[in-house]
Amino acid sequence: MQSTIYEVRGTKCKYEMQAETANCITSNFVNRTSYLLFVLRTYLRIMHYKHLFFDLDHTLWDFETNAKEVLFELYNMNGLAERGIIDFDYYFERYSYHNNRLWDRYTKGFIKQEELRWKRMWLTLLDFKVADEMLSRLMAVQFLERLPFRKNLFPYTTEILAYLKNKDYKLHLVTNGFENIQHSKLRSSNLQDYFIEVITSEASNSLKPNKEIFEYALNKTGAAREESIMIGDNLDADIQGAMNAGLDTVFVNHLKVQPYIKPTYMVHHLKELEAIF
């Protein structure tokens, strides 16, 4: 089976589906009957979902914007300009590089949580020839004290969650984020009431993309595999991980990258989830 992008709005349909043929405008179908059969298959596939498992950071909660705001506070608070770090935007660029690299190592089990927390600060400072481990560890604490209280969400986050909840979907979170931090984010951004279960890597003793965290999520929620779907922005952790556990997937492609893994569906904006559910 090959994943195919369908675009159907009226006579066109916008879904990323599993199918054996590509192309999806009506003129490509042999006749009206085959088109109607396609629409029926699409409808039946969508109707069986009951449990929607969301990722949080970078999917709903805008980590980059929130992290940048907090780091700008810490940049000023700790006098980094006086330490020779003149360009904050470049400083944040280097932080993002190290943070992403260390998160990748963390999800693969190469480093522990504590190392991730302070070394992203340490390595960023080293890029500017500031070798200050004490400052790095201090900033790591300051960062996590402030970050969970930021409220920037991706556009249409609350609207889509309300839409899905009103349609009686059961919404859950599956996240690699730290337990207390993720719950604080949900409370601060008023998202906690949308989700029935919040499955973290700490509670499940597993990390995405390992299939064990998805198995834990299914058991915790009592969800049947065929009634469940994972919705996230990370092709490796969310999409490939869920696929390894036998789940359908929605790739939330905020950055409009070319996917190297073929999800069940793909959207570029959260509002487009309304065309799937």
mmCIF file of C-alpha atoms in Angstrom:
data_model
loop_
_atom_site.group_PDB
_atom_site.id
_atom_site.type_symbol
_atom_site.label_atom_id
_atom_site.label_comp_id
_atom_site.label_asym_id
_atom_site.label_seq_id
_atom_site.Cartn_x
_atom_site.Cartn_y
_atom_site.Cartn_z
ATOM 1 C CA MET A 1 0.000 0.000 0.000
ATOM 2 C CA GLN A 2 1.311 3.417 -0.907
ATOM 3 C CA SER A 3 0.456 6.671 0.824
ATOM 4 C CA THR A 4 -1.231 9.158 -1.471
ATOM 5 C CA ILE A 5 -2.272 12.768 -1.056
ATOM 6 C CA TYR A 6 -5.921 13.262 -1.931
ATOM 7 C CA GLU A 7 -7.440 16.688 -2.373
ATOM 8 C CA VAL A 8 -11.197 16.612 -2.389
ATOM 9 C CA ARG A 9 -13.203 19.736 -1.684
ATOM 10 C CA GLY A 10 -16.628 19.376 -3.273
ATOM 11 C CA THR A 11 -15.293 17.429 -6.238
ATOM 12 C CA LYS A 12 -11.842 17.405 -4.653
ATOM 13 C CA CYS A 13 -10.798 15.770 -1.416
ATOM 14 C CA LYS A 14 -7.962 16.795 0.894
ATOM 15 C CA TYR A 15 -6.648 13.724 2.699
ATOM 16 C CA GLU A 16 -3.371 11.908 2.959
ATOM 17 C CA MET A 17 -4.572 8.310 2.586
ATOM 18 C CA GLN A 18 -3.271 4.786 2.137
ATOM 19 C CA ALA A 19 -4.050 3.741 -1.426
ATOM 20 C CA GLU A 20 -2.574 2.053 -4.420
ATOM 21 C CA THR A 21 -3.124 4.860 -6.874
ATOM 22 C CA ALA A 22 -1.987 8.478 -6.846
ATOM 23 C CA ASN A 23 -3.890 11.560 -8.086
ATOM 24 C CA CYS A 24 -7.217 12.518 -6.754
ATOM 25 C CA ILE A 25 -9.210 14.949 -8.749
ATOM 26 C CA THR A 26 -12.445 13.622 -10.155
ATOM 27 C CA SER A 27 -11.318 13.715 -13.777
ATOM 28 C CA ASN A 28 -8.737 11.020 -13.007
ATOM 29 C CA PHE A 29 -11.407 8.491 -12.078
ATOM 30 C CA VAL A 30 -12.728 6.272 -14.847
ATOM 31 C CA ASN A 31 -16.346 7.153 -14.078
ATOM 32 C CA ARG A 32 -18.638 8.621 -11.495
ATOM 33 C CA THR A 33 -19.163 5.247 -9.812
ATOM 34 C CA SER A 34 -15.485 4.779 -9.046
ATOM 35 C CA TYR A 35 -15.346 8.311 -7.676
ATOM 36 C CA LEU A 36 -18.301 7.686 -5.378
ATOM 37 C CA LEU A 37 -16.738 4.430 -4.205
ATOM 38 C CA PHE A 38 -13.548 6.323 -3.375
ATOM 39 C CA VAL A 39 -15.486 8.916 -1.349
ATOM 40 C CA LEU A 40 -17.341 6.141 0.477
ATOM 41 C CA ARG A 41 -14.100 4.330 1.355
ATOM 42 C CA THR A 42 -12.641 7.618 2.597
ATOM 43 C CA TYR A 43 -15.723 8.327 4.706
ATOM 44 C CA LEU A 44 -15.813 4.861 6.254
ATOM 45 C CA ARG A 45 -12.116 5.032 7.097
ATOM 46 C CA ILE A 46 -12.501 8.326 8.899
ATOM 47 C CA MET A 47 -15.682 7.366 10.744
ATOM 48 C CA HIS A 48 -14.040 4.565 12.715
ATOM 49 C CA TYR A 49 -11.682 6.853 14.675
ATOM 50 C CA LYS A 50 -12.690 7.436 18.297
ATOM 51 C CA HIS A 51 -9.431 8.145 20.132
ATOM 52 C CA LEU A 52 -7.192 10.971 18.888
ATOM 53 C CA PHE A 53 -3.682 11.045 20.385
ATOM 54 C CA PHE A 54 -1.970 14.425 20.050
ATOM 55 C CA ASP A 55 1.624 15.445 20.486
ATOM 56 C CA LEU A 56 1.988 18.715 22.446
ATOM 57 C CA ASP A 57 5.229 20.607 21.719
ATOM 58 C CA HIS A 58 5.587 21.900 18.147
ATOM 59 C CA THR A 59 2.131 20.509 17.293
ATOM 60 C CA LEU A 60 -0.229 22.494 19.538
ATOM 61 C CA TRP A 61 2.031 24.371 21.954
ATOM 62 C CA ASP A 62 4.443 26.681 20.096
ATOM 63 C CA PHE A 63 7.725 25.611 21.680
ATOM 64 C CA GLU A 64 9.963 27.795 19.507
ATOM 65 C CA THR A 65 8.109 31.022 20.252
ATOM 66 C CA ASN A 66 7.759 30.262 23.958
ATOM 67 C CA ALA A 67 11.385 29.170 24.325
ATOM 68 C CA LYS A 68 12.627 32.260 22.488
ATOM 69 C CA GLU A 69 10.685 34.574 24.809
ATOM 70 C CA VAL A 70 12.075 32.874 27.906
ATOM 71 C CA LEU A 71 15.642 32.798 26.612
ATOM 72 C CA PHE A 72 15.461 36.498 25.804
ATOM 73 C CA GLU A 73 14.575 37.115 29.463
ATOM 74 C CA LEU A 74 17.490 34.975 30.598
ATOM 75 C CA TYR A 75 19.808 36.639 28.074
ATOM 76 C CA ASN A 76 19.127 39.999 29.721
ATOM 77 C CA MET A 77 18.876 38.700 33.278
ATOM 78 C CA ASN A 78 22.271 37.003 33.120
ATOM 79 C CA GLY A 79 24.038 39.811 31.249
ATOM 80 C CA LEU A 80 25.029 37.710 28.244
ATOM 81 C CA ALA A 81 25.606 40.792 26.091
ATOM 82 C CA GLU A 82 28.272 41.873 28.590
ATOM 83 C CA ARG A 83 29.828 38.409 28.200
ATOM 84 C CA GLY A 84 30.302 39.061 24.469
ATOM 85 C CA ILE A 85 27.113 37.480 23.116
ATOM 86 C CA ILE A 86 25.907 40.513 21.182
ATOM 87 C CA ASP A 87 23.433 38.976 18.723
ATOM 88 C CA PHE A 88 20.499 37.376 20.581
ATOM 89 C CA ASP A 89 18.911 35.969 17.411
ATOM 90 C CA TYR A 90 22.125 34.117 16.574
ATOM 91 C CA TYR A 91 22.364 32.950 20.181
ATOM 92 C CA PHE A 92 18.823 31.512 19.903
ATOM 93 C CA GLU A 93 19.709 29.895 16.572
ATOM 94 C CA ARG A 94 22.618 28.082 18.218
ATOM 95 C CA TYR A 95 20.445 27.104 21.189
ATOM 96 C CA SER A 96 17.834 25.615 18.837
ATOM 97 C CA TYR A 97 20.530 23.630 17.037
ATOM 98 C CA HIS A 98 21.883 22.117 20.252
ATOM 99 C CA ASN A 99 18.436 21.588 21.752
ATOM 100 C CA ASN A 100 17.215 19.649 18.702
ATOM 101 C CA ARG A 101 20.384 17.562 18.548
ATOM 102 C CA LEU A 102 20.277 16.710 22.248
ATOM 103 C CA TRP A 103 16.557 15.893 22.130
ATOM 104 C CA ASP A 104 17.297 13.471 19.310
ATOM 105 C CA ARG A 105 19.958 11.802 21.468
ATOM 106 C CA TYR A 106 17.593 11.784 24.448
ATOM 107 C CA THR A 107 14.766 10.096 22.520
ATOM 108 C CA LYS A 108 17.219 7.472 21.299
ATOM 109 C CA GLY A 109 18.339 6.740 24.845
ATOM 110 C CA PHE A 110 21.910 8.038 24.541
ATOM 111 C CA ILE A 111 21.628 10.689 27.254
ATOM 112 C CA LYS A 112 19.542 11.249 30.379
ATOM 113 C CA GLN A 113 17.031 13.986 31.100
ATOM 114 C CA GLU A 114 19.346 16.005 33.344
ATOM 115 C CA GLU A 115 22.116 16.060 30.740
ATOM 116 C CA LEU A 116 19.689 17.359 28.124
ATOM 117 C CA ARG A 117 18.496 20.127 30.416
ATOM 118 C CA TRP A 118 21.806 21.776 31.172
ATOM 119 C CA LYS A 119 24.011 20.787 28.240
ATOM 120 C CA ARG A 120 21.853 22.642 25.709
ATOM 121 C CA MET A 121 22.747 25.782 27.655
ATOM 122 C CA TRP A 122 26.401 24.787 28.091
ATOM 123 C CA LEU A 123 27.002 23.986 24.426
ATOM 124 C CA THR A 124 25.295 27.198 23.314
ATOM 125 C CA LEU A 125 27.508 29.292 25.585
ATOM 126 C CA LEU A 126 30.593 27.431 24.362
ATOM 127 C CA ASP A 127 29.764 28.533 20.811
ATOM 128 C CA PHE A 128 30.457 32.058 22.044
ATOM 129 C CA LYS A 129 33.574 31.012 23.994
ATOM 130 C CA VAL A 130 31.795 31.312 27.344
ATOM 131 C CA ALA A 131 32.912 28.222 29.283
ATOM 132 C CA ASP A 132 30.820 28.662 32.418
ATOM 133 C CA GLU A 133 29.245 25.440 33.683
ATOM 134 C CA MET A 134 27.775 27.113 36.767
ATOM 135 C CA LEU A 135 25.964 29.667 34.592
ATOM 136 C CA SER A 136 24.773 26.897 32.261
ATOM 137 C CA ARG A 137 23.245 24.937 35.127
ATOM 138 C CA LEU A 138 21.675 28.099 36.566
ATOM 139 C CA MET A 139 20.120 28.992 33.212
ATOM 140 C CA ALA A 140 18.785 25.451 32.843
ATOM 141 C CA VAL A 141 16.897 25.864 36.123
ATOM 142 C CA GLN A 142 15.709 29.377 35.243
ATOM 143 C CA PHE A 143 14.521 28.197 31.846
ATOM 144 C CA LEU A 144 12.357 25.365 33.178
ATOM 145 C CA GLU A 145 10.984 27.588 35.946
ATOM 146 C CA ARG A 146 9.625 30.031 33.354
ATOM 147 C CA LEU A 147 8.909 28.027 30.207
ATOM 148 C CA PRO A 148 5.745 26.166 31.345
ATOM 149 C CA PHE A 149 3.932 29.427 32.018
ATOM 150 C CA ARG A 150 4.168 30.672 28.430
ATOM 151 C CA LYS A 151 0.913 30.490 26.506
ATOM 152 C CA ASN A 152 1.738 30.759 22.811
ATOM 153 C CA LEU A 153 -0.167 28.156 20.806
ATOM 154 C CA PHE A 154 -0.266 27.448 17.104
ATOM 155 C CA PRO A 155 -3.147 29.171 15.303
ATOM 156 C CA TYR A 156 -6.507 27.423 15.667
ATOM 157 C CA THR A 157 -5.369 25.159 18.526
ATOM 158 C CA THR A 158 -8.246 25.834 20.920
ATOM 159 C CA GLU A 159 -10.748 25.987 18.060
ATOM 160 C CA ILE A 160 -9.800 22.571 16.675
ATOM 161 C CA LEU A 161 -9.740 20.955 20.111
ATOM 162 C CA ALA A 162 -13.192 22.365 20.889
ATOM 163 C CA TYR A 163 -14.444 21.203 17.489
ATOM 164 C CA LEU A 164 -13.165 17.664 18.035
ATOM 165 C CA LYS A 165 -14.430 17.461 21.614
ATOM 166 C CA ASN A 166 -17.881 18.641 20.513
ATOM 167 C CA LYS A 167 -17.904 15.811 17.978
ATOM 168 C CA ASP A 168 -17.367 13.365 20.867
ATOM 169 C CA TYR A 169 -13.817 12.340 19.952
ATOM 170 C CA LYS A 170 -11.773 11.229 22.949
ATOM 171 C CA LEU A 171 -8.642 13.386 23.020
ATOM 172 C CA HIS A 172 -5.370 12.346 24.657
ATOM 173 C CA LEU A 173 -1.745 13.499 24.677
ATOM 174 C CA VAL A 174 1.363 11.404 24.067
ATOM 175 C CA THR A 175 4.482 13.437 24.801
ATOM 176 C CA ASN A 176 8.189 13.000 25.400
ATOM 177 C CA GLY A 177 8.177 16.130 27.525
ATOM 178 C CA PHE A 178 8.872 16.079 31.259
ATOM 179 C CA GLU A 179 5.854 15.141 33.417
ATOM 180 C CA ASN A 180 5.512 18.222 35.635
ATOM 181 C CA ILE A 181 6.519 20.611 32.843
ATOM 182 C CA GLN A 182 3.907 19.314 30.396
ATOM 183 C CA HIS A 183 1.072 19.462 32.928
ATOM 184 C CA SER A 184 2.082 23.040 33.813
ATOM 185 C CA LYS A 185 2.013 23.987 30.128
ATOM 186 C CA LEU A 186 -1.485 22.578 29.771
ATOM 187 C CA ARG A 187 -2.784 24.470 32.798
ATOM 188 C CA SER A 188 -1.123 27.748 31.811
ATOM 189 C CA SER A 189 -2.459 27.634 28.252
ATOM 190 C CA ASN A 190 -5.919 26.407 29.358
ATOM 191 C CA LEU A 191 -5.704 23.171 27.411
ATOM 192 C CA GLN A 192 -6.017 20.695 30.266
ATOM 193 C CA ASP A 193 -9.804 20.285 30.017
ATOM 194 C CA TYR A 194 -9.640 19.062 26.424
ATOM 195 C CA PHE A 195 -7.647 15.921 27.202
ATOM 196 C CA ILE A 196 -8.760 12.797 29.033
ATOM 197 C CA GLU A 197 -5.327 11.218 29.468
ATOM 198 C CA VAL A 198 -1.834 12.715 29.315
ATOM 199 C CA ILE A 199 0.759 10.043 28.598
ATOM 200 C CA THR A 200 4.334 11.164 29.199
ATOM 201 C CA SER A 201 7.616 9.376 28.663
ATOM 202 C CA GLU A 202 8.245 9.410 32.403
ATOM 203 C CA ALA A 203 4.920 7.766 33.273
ATOM 204 C CA SER A 204 5.214 5.160 30.521
ATOM 205 C CA ASN A 205 8.936 4.546 31.075
ATOM 206 C CA SER A 206 9.381 4.802 27.313
ATOM 207 C CA LEU A 207 10.023 7.476 24.702
ATOM 208 C CA LYS A 208 8.582 8.088 21.275
ATOM 209 C CA PRO A 209 9.370 6.629 18.738
ATOM 210 C CA ASN A 210 9.511 3.394 20.768
ATOM 211 C CA LYS A 211 6.290 1.496 20.251
ATOM 212 C CA GLU A 212 6.050 0.763 23.989
ATOM 213 C CA ILE A 213 4.839 4.298 24.773
ATOM 214 C CA PHE A 214 2.046 3.900 22.217
ATOM 215 C CA GLU A 215 1.125 0.488 23.618
ATOM 216 C CA TYR A 216 1.042 2.066 27.070
ATOM 217 C CA ALA A 217 -1.211 4.836 25.739
ATOM 218 C CA LEU A 218 -3.661 2.344 24.236
ATOM 219 C CA ASN A 219 -3.794 0.342 27.472
ATOM 220 C CA LYS A 220 -4.110 3.447 29.645
ATOM 221 C CA THR A 221 -7.016 4.832 27.611
ATOM 222 C CA GLY A 222 -8.677 1.521 26.775
ATOM 223 C CA ALA A 223 -8.494 2.484 23.112
ATOM 224 C CA ALA A 224 -8.626 -0.090 20.336
ATOM 225 C CA ARG A 225 -5.786 0.224 17.858
ATOM 226 C CA GLU A 226 -8.106 0.423 14.840
ATOM 227 C CA GLU A 227 -10.080 3.245 16.495
ATOM 228 C CA SER A 228 -6.994 5.325 17.278
ATOM 229 C CA ILE A 229 -4.813 7.785 15.407
ATOM 230 C CA MET A 230 -1.664 9.758 16.309
ATOM 231 C CA ILE A 231 -1.442 13.454 15.413
ATOM 232 C CA GLY A 232 1.969 15.123 15.575
ATOM 233 C CA ASP A 233 4.663 17.197 13.908
ATOM 234 C CA ASN A 234 7.707 14.940 14.237
ATOM 235 C CA LEU A 235 8.154 12.437 11.432
ATOM 236 C CA ASP A 236 10.379 10.150 13.476
ATOM 237 C CA ALA A 237 8.936 10.334 16.985
ATOM 238 C CA ASP A 238 5.240 10.803 16.192
ATOM 239 C CA ILE A 239 4.682 9.376 12.724
ATOM 240 C CA GLN A 240 7.169 6.520 12.403
ATOM 241 C CA GLY A 241 6.745 5.666 16.070
ATOM 242 C CA ALA A 242 2.966 5.386 15.776
ATOM 243 C CA MET A 243 3.272 3.456 12.514
ATOM 244 C CA ASN A 244 5.574 0.980 14.262
ATOM 245 C CA ALA A 245 2.792 0.458 16.807
ATOM 246 C CA GLY A 246 0.250 -0.147 14.039
ATOM 247 C CA LEU A 247 -1.525 3.210 14.338
ATOM 248 C CA ASP A 248 -2.788 5.536 11.643
ATOM 249 C CA THR A 249 -1.184 8.979 11.670
ATOM 250 C CA VAL A 250 -1.687 12.640 10.837
ATOM 251 C CA PHE A 251 1.496 14.576 10.087
ATOM 252 C CA VAL A 252 0.997 18.210 11.152
ATOM 253 C CA ASN A 253 3.416 19.796 8.717
ATOM 254 C CA HIS A 254 3.610 23.344 10.085
ATOM 255 C CA LEU A 255 6.993 23.882 8.424
ATOM 256 C CA LYS A 256 5.854 22.563 5.036
ATOM 257 C CA VAL A 257 8.768 20.151 4.710
ATOM 258 C CA GLN A 258 8.930 17.321 2.223
ATOM 259 C CA PRO A 259 8.061 14.209 4.276
ATOM 260 C CA TYR A 260 10.429 11.250 3.950
ATOM 261 C CA ILE A 261 7.879 9.034 5.721
ATOM 262 C CA LYS A 262 4.391 8.585 4.340
ATOM 263 C CA PRO A 263 1.724 9.233 6.969
ATOM 264 C CA THR A 264 -1.923 8.294 6.643
ATOM 265 C CA TYR A 265 -2.875 11.958 6.385
ATOM 266 C CA MET A 266 -0.996 15.243 6.201
ATOM 267 C CA VAL A 267 -2.129 18.794 7.052
ATOM 268 C CA HIS A 268 -0.311 22.123 7.033
ATOM 269 C CA HIS A 269 -2.654 23.971 9.392
ATOM 270 C CA LEU A 270 -4.645 22.693 12.354
ATOM 271 C CA LYS A 271 -7.921 23.853 10.807
ATOM 272 C CA GLU A 272 -7.384 21.302 8.040
ATOM 273 C CA LEU A 273 -8.051 18.565 10.597
ATOM 274 C CA GLU A 274 -11.729 19.437 10.170
ATOM 275 C CA ALA A 275 -11.544 17.920 6.693
ATOM 276 C CA ILE A 276 -10.431 14.608 8.210
ATOM 277 C CA PHE A 277 -12.538 14.349 11.364
#
